[in-house]
PDB file of C-alpha atoms in Angstrom:
ATOM      1  CA  MET N   1       1.020 -36.917   9.360  1.00 39.00           C
ATOM      2  CA  ASN N   2      -2.081 -34.789   9.922  1.00 42.00           C
ATOM      3  CA  HIS N   3      -0.478 -33.225  12.945  1.00 42.00           C
ATOM      4  CA  THR N   4       2.526 -32.198  10.833  1.00 44.00           C
ATOM      5  CA  GLN N   5       0.345 -30.783   8.102  1.00 46.00           C
ATOM      6  CA  ASN N   6      -1.765 -28.849  10.623  1.00 48.00           C
ATOM      7  CA  SER N   7       1.421 -27.447  12.179  1.00 46.00           C
ATOM      8  CA  HIS N   8       2.507 -26.230   8.776  1.00 46.00           C
ATOM      9  CA  ASP N   9      -0.890 -24.635   8.142  1.00 50.00           C
ATOM     10  CA  ARG N  10      -0.957 -22.996  11.568  1.00 48.00           C
ATOM     11  CA  PHE N  11       2.582 -21.635  11.658  1.00 47.00           C
ATOM     12  CA  ASN N  12       3.241 -20.958   7.985  1.00 48.00           C
ATOM     13  CA  THR N  13       0.310 -18.617   7.136  1.00 75.00           C
ATOM     14  CA  PRO N  14       0.841 -16.236   4.231  1.00 79.00           C
ATOM     15  CA  ASP N  15       1.039 -13.261   6.586  1.00 83.00           C
ATOM     16  CA  ARG N  16       3.703 -14.933   8.804  1.00 86.00           C
ATOM     17  CA  LEU N  17       5.619 -16.022   5.752  1.00 88.00           C
ATOM     18  CA  ARG N  18       5.698 -12.524   4.294  1.00 91.00           C
ATOM     19  CA  LYS N  19       6.644 -11.032   7.692  1.00 93.00           C
ATOM     20  CA  ALA N  20       9.540 -13.480   8.083  1.00 94.00           C
ATOM     21  CA  ALA N  21      10.732 -12.761   4.546  1.00 95.00           C
ATOM     22  CA  LEU N  22      10.472  -9.017   5.127  1.00 96.00           C
ATOM     23  CA  ASP N  23      12.541  -9.206   8.317  1.00 96.00           C
ATOM     24  CA  LEU N  24      15.266 -11.379   6.703  1.00 96.00           C
ATOM     25  CA  PHE N  25      15.369  -9.365   3.458  1.00 97.00           C
ATOM     26  CA  ILE N  26      15.763  -6.147   5.474  1.00 95.00           C
ATOM     27  CA  ASP N  27      18.287  -7.514   7.953  1.00 95.00           C
ATOM     28  CA  ASN N  28      20.448  -9.621   5.611  1.00 95.00           C
ATOM     29  CA  GLY N  29      19.576  -8.339   2.124  1.00 95.00           C
ATOM     30  CA  TYR N  30      17.518 -10.145  -0.478  1.00 96.00           C
ATOM     31  CA  GLN N  31      20.470 -11.625  -2.315  1.00 96.00           C
ATOM     32  CA  SER N  32      22.030 -12.920   0.902  1.00 96.00           C
ATOM     33  CA  THR N  33      18.857 -14.598   2.100  1.00 95.00           C
ATOM     34  CA  SER N  34      18.100 -18.051   0.842  1.00 93.00           C
ATOM     35  CA  LEU N  35      14.840 -19.973   0.989  1.00 91.00           C
ATOM     36  CA  ARG N  36      16.681 -22.360   3.314  1.00 91.00           C
ATOM     37  CA  ASP N  37      17.269 -19.381   5.645  1.00 93.00           C
ATOM     38  CA  LEU N  38      13.611 -18.443   5.483  1.00 90.00           C
ATOM     39  CA  ALA N  39      12.523 -22.040   6.210  1.00 89.00           C
ATOM     40  CA  ALA N  40      14.851 -22.266   9.178  1.00 91.00           C
ATOM     41  CA  HIS N  41      13.499 -18.974  10.507  1.00 90.00           C
ATOM     42  CA  LEU N  42       9.963 -20.418  10.235  1.00 87.00           C
ATOM     43  CA  GLY N  43      10.948 -23.741  11.696  1.00 85.00           C
ATOM     44  CA  ILE N  44       9.926 -25.846   8.693  1.00 84.00           C
ATOM     45  CA  HIS N  45      11.632 -27.789   5.895  1.00 81.00           C
ATOM     46  CA  ALA N  46      12.719 -25.714   2.874  1.00 78.00           C
ATOM     47  CA  GLY N  47      10.652 -27.866   0.515  1.00 79.00           C
ATOM     48  CA  SER N  48       7.511 -26.891   2.393  1.00 80.00           C
ATOM     49  CA  LEU N  49       7.854 -23.335   1.230  1.00 84.00           C
ATOM     50  CA  TYR N  50       6.905 -24.306  -2.309  1.00 78.00           C
ATOM     51  CA  HIS N  51       3.428 -25.166  -1.101  1.00 78.00           C
ATOM     52  CA  HIS N  52       3.048 -21.434  -0.467  1.00 81.00           C
ATOM     53  CA  ILE N  53       5.289 -19.542  -2.935  1.00 86.00           C
ATOM     54  CA  GLU N  54       6.587 -20.025  -6.498  1.00 87.00           C
ATOM     55  CA  SER N  55      10.077 -18.627  -5.786  1.00 91.00           C
ATOM     56  CA  LYS N  56      12.050 -16.169  -3.644  1.00 93.00           C
ATOM     57  CA  GLN N  57      11.555 -13.521  -6.354  1.00 95.00           C
ATOM     58  CA  SER N  58       7.789 -13.998  -6.430  1.00 93.00           C
ATOM     59  CA  LEU N  59       7.743 -13.572  -2.624  1.00 93.00           C
ATOM     60  CA  LEU N  60       9.737 -10.319  -2.885  1.00 96.00           C
ATOM     61  CA  PHE N  61       7.300  -9.080  -5.569  1.00 97.00           C
ATOM     62  CA  GLU N  62       4.288 -10.039  -3.452  1.00 94.00           C
ATOM     63  CA  ILE N  63       5.565  -7.969  -0.494  1.00 96.00           C
ATOM     64  CA  ILE N  64       6.442  -4.951  -2.629  1.00 97.00           C
ATOM     65  CA  GLU N  65       3.232  -5.003  -4.665  1.00 97.00           C
ATOM     66  CA  GLU N  66       1.180  -5.287  -1.496  1.00 95.00           C
ATOM     67  CA  CYS N  67       3.040  -2.287  -0.018  1.00 96.00           C
ATOM     68  CA  MET N  68       2.465  -0.129  -3.109  1.00 96.00           C
ATOM     69  CA  SER N  69      -1.176  -1.186  -3.511  1.00 97.00           C
ATOM     70  CA  ASP N  70      -1.922  -0.449   0.131  1.00 97.00           C
ATOM     71  CA  LEU N  71      -0.415   3.052  -0.273  1.00 97.00           C
ATOM     72  CA  VAL N  72      -2.532   3.713  -3.412  1.00 97.00           C
ATOM     73  CA  SER N  73      -5.648   2.505  -1.668  1.00 97.00           C
ATOM     74  CA  ALA N  74      -4.996   4.657   1.385  1.00 96.00           C
ATOM     75  CA  ILE N  75      -4.442   7.757  -0.712  1.00 96.00           C
ATOM     76  CA  ASN N  76      -7.573   7.194  -2.825  1.00 95.00           C
ATOM     77  CA  SER N  77      -9.666   6.553   0.291  1.00 94.00           C
ATOM     78  CA  ASN N  78      -8.530   9.677   2.118  1.00 94.00           C
ATOM     79  CA  LEU N  79      -8.784  11.959  -0.927  1.00 94.00           C
ATOM     80  CA  LYS N  80     -12.453  11.039  -1.303  1.00 91.00           C
ATOM     81  CA  ARG N  81     -13.171  12.838   1.966  1.00 86.00           C
ATOM     82  CA  ALA N  82     -11.361  16.013   0.882  1.00 86.00           C
ATOM     83  CA  ARG N  83     -13.677  18.925  -0.097  1.00 85.00           C
ATOM     84  CA  ASP N  84     -11.263  21.299  -1.856  1.00 87.00           C
ATOM     85  CA  ASN N  85      -7.908  21.157  -3.557  1.00 87.00           C
ATOM     86  CA  LYS N  86      -5.822  22.372  -0.612  1.00 88.00           C
ATOM     87  CA  THR N  87      -7.462  19.811   1.604  1.00 92.00           C
ATOM     88  CA  LYS N  88      -6.702  17.146  -0.985  1.00 93.00           C
ATOM     89  CA  LEU N  89      -3.042  18.162  -0.991  1.00 93.00           C
ATOM     90  CA  ARG N  90      -2.875  18.028   2.807  1.00 93.00           C
ATOM     91  CA  ALA N  91      -4.629  14.661   2.870  1.00 94.00           C
ATOM     92  CA  PHE N  92      -2.247  13.271   0.249  1.00 96.00           C
ATOM     93  CA  ILE N  93       0.837  14.405   2.167  1.00 94.00           C
ATOM     94  CA  ARG N  94      -0.422  13.217   5.502  1.00 93.00           C
ATOM     95  CA  THR N  95      -1.403   9.828   4.134  1.00 95.00           C
ATOM     96  CA  PHE N  96       1.918   9.383   2.378  1.00 96.00           C
ATOM     97  CA  ILE N  97       4.073  10.391   5.385  1.00 93.00           C
ATOM     98  CA  GLU N  98       2.102   8.254   7.845  1.00 93.00           C
ATOM     99  CA  PHE N  99       2.367   5.282   5.544  1.00 95.00           C
ATOM    100  CA  GLN N 100       6.133   5.739   5.082  1.00 93.00           C
ATOM    101  CA  ILE N 101       6.635   5.793   8.879  1.00 91.00           C
ATOM    102  CA  ASN N 102       4.121   3.099   9.795  1.00 92.00           C
ATOM    103  CA  GLU N 103       5.294   0.683   7.023  1.00 94.00           C
ATOM    104  CA  LYS N 104       8.947   1.650   7.163  1.00 92.00           C
ATOM    105  CA  LYS N 105      10.275  -1.871   6.609  1.00 94.00           C
ATOM    106  CA  LYS N 106       8.136  -2.537   3.516  1.00 95.00           C
ATOM    107  CA  VAL N 107       8.980   0.830   2.018  1.00 95.00           C
ATOM    108  CA  LEU N 108      12.698   0.263   2.650  1.00 94.00           C
ATOM    109  CA  LEU N 109      12.485  -3.149   0.997  1.00 96.00           C
ATOM    110  CA  MET N 110      10.793  -1.604  -2.057  1.00 95.00           C
ATOM    111  CA  LEU N 111      13.446   1.065  -2.338  1.00 92.00           C
ATOM    112  CA  ARG N 112      16.407  -1.222  -1.823  1.00 93.00           C
ATOM    113  CA  GLU N 113      15.407  -4.421  -3.627  1.00 95.00           C
ATOM    114  CA  ARG N 114      13.011  -3.575  -6.425  1.00 94.00           C
ATOM    115  CA  SER N 115      15.980  -3.892  -8.842  1.00 95.00           C
ATOM    116  CA  ASN N 116      15.850  -7.657  -8.089  1.00 97.00           C
ATOM    117  CA  LEU N 117      12.391  -7.978  -9.631  1.00 97.00           C
ATOM    118  CA  SER N 118      11.822  -9.170 -13.159  1.00 97.00           C
ATOM    119  CA  PHE N 119      11.124  -6.623 -15.901  1.00 97.00           C
ATOM    120  CA  GLU N 120       7.384  -7.481 -15.835  1.00 97.00           C
ATOM    121  CA  GLN N 121       7.250  -7.201 -12.047  1.00 97.00           C
ATOM    122  CA  ARG N 122       9.046  -3.798 -12.135  1.00 97.00           C
ATOM    123  CA  GLN N 123       6.434  -2.641 -14.700  1.00 97.00           C
ATOM    124  CA  VAL N 124       3.671  -3.397 -12.205  1.00 97.00           C
ATOM    125  CA  VAL N 125       5.492  -1.549  -9.382  1.00 96.00           C
ATOM    126  CA  SER N 126       6.153   1.417 -11.720  1.00 96.00           C
ATOM    127  CA  ALA N 127       2.496   1.592 -12.697  1.00 97.00           C
ATOM    128  CA  LEU N 128       1.482   1.802  -9.052  1.00 96.00           C
ATOM    129  CA  ARG N 129       4.070   4.477  -8.383  1.00 95.00           C
ATOM    130  CA  ASN N 130       2.888   6.452 -11.397  1.00 95.00           C
ATOM    131  CA  GLU N 131      -0.686   6.199 -10.118  1.00 96.00           C
ATOM    132  CA  TYR N 132       0.022   8.108  -6.948  1.00 95.00           C
ATOM    133  CA  THR N 133       2.555  10.440  -8.586  1.00 95.00           C
ATOM    134  CA  ASN N 134      -0.031  11.371 -11.199  1.00 94.00           C
ATOM    135  CA  CYS N 135      -2.584  11.894  -8.486  1.00 94.00           C
ATOM    136  CA  LEU N 136      -0.308  14.483  -6.894  1.00 94.00           C
ATOM    137  CA  LYS N 137       0.487  16.036 -10.224  1.00 92.00           C
ATOM    138  CA  HIS N 138      -3.203  16.581 -10.910  1.00 90.00           C
ATOM    139  CA  ILE N 139      -3.710  18.226  -7.544  1.00 90.00           C
ATOM    140  CA  ILE N 140      -0.799  20.587  -8.253  1.00 89.00           C
ATOM    141  CA  LYS N 141      -1.825  21.217 -11.843  1.00 81.00           C
ATOM    142  CA  PHE N 142      -5.317  22.196 -10.748  1.00 72.00           C
ATOM    143  CA  GLU N 143      -3.802  25.348  -9.166  1.00 61.00           C
ATOM    144  CA  THR N 144      -2.212  26.549 -12.378  1.00 55.00           C
ATOM    145  CA  LYS N 145      -3.354  27.618 -15.814  1.00 54.00           C
ATOM    146  CA  GLU N 146      -3.405  24.907 -18.420  1.00 52.00           C
ATOM    147  CA  THR N 147      -0.150  25.542 -20.355  1.00 50.00           C
ATOM    148  CA  SER N 148       2.548  23.164 -21.519  1.00 49.00           C
ATOM    149  CA  HIS N 149       5.063  24.975 -19.261  1.00 51.00           C
ATOM    150  CA  ASN N 150       2.919  24.540 -16.197  1.00 67.00           C
ATOM    151  CA  ASP N 151       2.241  20.930 -17.045  1.00 75.00           C
ATOM    152  CA  ILE N 152       5.992  20.238 -17.068  1.00 82.00           C
ATOM    153  CA  GLU N 153       6.424  22.259 -13.914  1.00 83.00           C
ATOM    154  CA  SER N 154       3.679  20.280 -12.114  1.00 85.00           C
ATOM    155  CA  LYS N 155       5.265  17.055 -13.232  1.00 87.00           C
ATOM    156  CA  PHE N 156       8.707  18.044 -11.913  1.00 90.00           C
ATOM    157  CA  LEU N 157       7.273  19.365  -8.672  1.00 91.00           C
ATOM    158  CA  ALA N 158       5.177  16.228  -8.078  1.00 92.00           C
ATOM    159  CA  ASN N 159       8.139  13.947  -8.711  1.00 92.00           C
ATOM    160  CA  GLY N 160      10.349  16.061  -6.451  1.00 93.00           C
ATOM    161  CA  ILE N 161       7.778  15.903  -3.621  1.00 94.00           C
ATOM    162  CA  ILE N 162       7.354  12.131  -4.038  1.00 95.00           C
ATOM    163  CA  GLY N 163      11.067  11.606  -4.025  1.00 92.00           C
ATOM    164  CA  MET N 164      11.437  13.603  -0.792  1.00 90.00           C
ATOM    165  CA  LEU N 165       8.559  11.723   0.884  1.00 92.00           C
ATOM    166  CA  GLU N 166       9.828   8.321  -0.220  1.00 91.00           C
ATOM    167  CA  GLY N 167      13.164   9.099   1.441  1.00 88.00           C
ATOM    168  CA  ILE N 168      11.619   9.402   4.960  1.00 88.00           C
ATOM    169  CA  PRO N 169      12.171   5.762   5.879  1.00 87.00           C
ATOM    170  CA  MET N 170      15.866   6.139   5.041  1.00 83.00           C
ATOM    171  CA  TRP N 171      16.363   8.924   7.552  1.00 80.00           C
ATOM    172  CA  ASP N 172      18.785   8.078  10.307  1.00 66.00           C
ATOM    173  CA  GLU N 173      17.090   7.746  13.654  1.00 62.00           C
ATOM    174  CA  SER N 174      19.095  10.759  14.861  1.00 59.00           C
ATOM    175  CA  ASP N 175      17.572  12.802  12.041  1.00 56.00           C
ATOM    176  CA  GLN N 176      14.035  11.921  13.058  1.00 55.00           C
ATOM    177  CA  PRO N 177      13.751  13.046  16.684  1.00 63.00           C
ATOM    178  CA  LEU N 178      10.258  14.429  16.244  1.00 73.00           C
ATOM    179  CA  PRO N 179       7.052  12.403  16.735  1.00 80.00           C
ATOM    180  CA  THR N 180       5.099  11.356  13.614  1.00 82.00           C
ATOM    181  CA  GLN N 181       2.425  14.028  14.149  1.00 85.00           C
ATOM    182  CA  GLN N 182       5.027  16.796  14.193  1.00 86.00           C
ATOM    183  CA  ILE N 183       6.782  15.445  11.092  1.00 86.00           C
ATOM    184  CA  VAL N 184       3.495  15.379   9.270  1.00 89.00           C
ATOM    185  CA  GLU N 185       2.555  18.890  10.301  1.00 90.00           C
ATOM    186  CA  GLN N 186       5.940  20.498   9.432  1.00 90.00           C
ATOM    187  CA  LEU N 187       6.469  18.682   6.094  1.00 90.00           C
ATOM    188  CA  THR N 188       2.888  19.389   5.108  1.00 91.00           C
ATOM    189  CA  GLU N 189       3.353  23.115   5.662  1.00 91.00           C
ATOM    190  CA  ILE N 190       6.606  23.129   3.681  1.00 91.00           C
ATOM    191  CA  ILE N 191       5.086  21.320   0.727  1.00 91.00           C
ATOM    192  CA  VAL N 192       1.787  23.251   0.767  1.00 89.00           C
ATOM    193  CA  ARG N 193       3.694  26.547   0.677  1.00 87.00           C
ATOM    194  CA  SER N 194       5.857  25.327  -2.169  1.00 83.00           C
ATOM    195  CA  VAL N 195       2.762  24.429  -4.202  1.00 85.00           C
ATOM    196  CA  PHE N 196       0.389  27.281  -3.447  1.00 79.00           C
ATOM    197  CA  ASN N 197       2.880  30.128  -3.248  1.00 76.00           C
ATOM    198  CA  ARG N 198       4.289  29.671  -6.734  1.00 65.00           C
ATOM    199  CA  SER N 199       4.269  32.667  -9.032  1.00 49.00           C
TER     200      SER N 199
END
């Protein structure tokens, strides 16, 4: 009995559980993956999962929330080291792109399956997305005079940039032949020019 319990503790850690769920949700889709599938993948009984999660939906939310929170934390951490506004913009873009590439599966899961979250869970995810979108908006807005027109322009530009960057994990492999560093450098220059060369 103790041996069985120890096996469950050793092989069904939260990290391994989330990784297995992430792999199955990406490969088969959230709706097509059952908790029985997840348990079989982990080599345990389906009932054992309820010692670790409330439901399949709560597990999906946990993975997505962790992804978004990690991105917000990475952005905030890297912006603290930036001395001026242009450096902040470059740091924001670099952090965002590297995260999208390094955490591709989690980002794809967020983009594909967030509609399966409850209303309250989607509100949490939206708040995290608004946090980094507003961060970019303030960086952009800093470069313009404080007018209602420029405020709207900054909002549209920030949302457009975020939308473009969030799409990186959905690129086909044939569309992404460049190494990460080159993608970062080229996209950064495109975005920086679009922000700082506005009339």
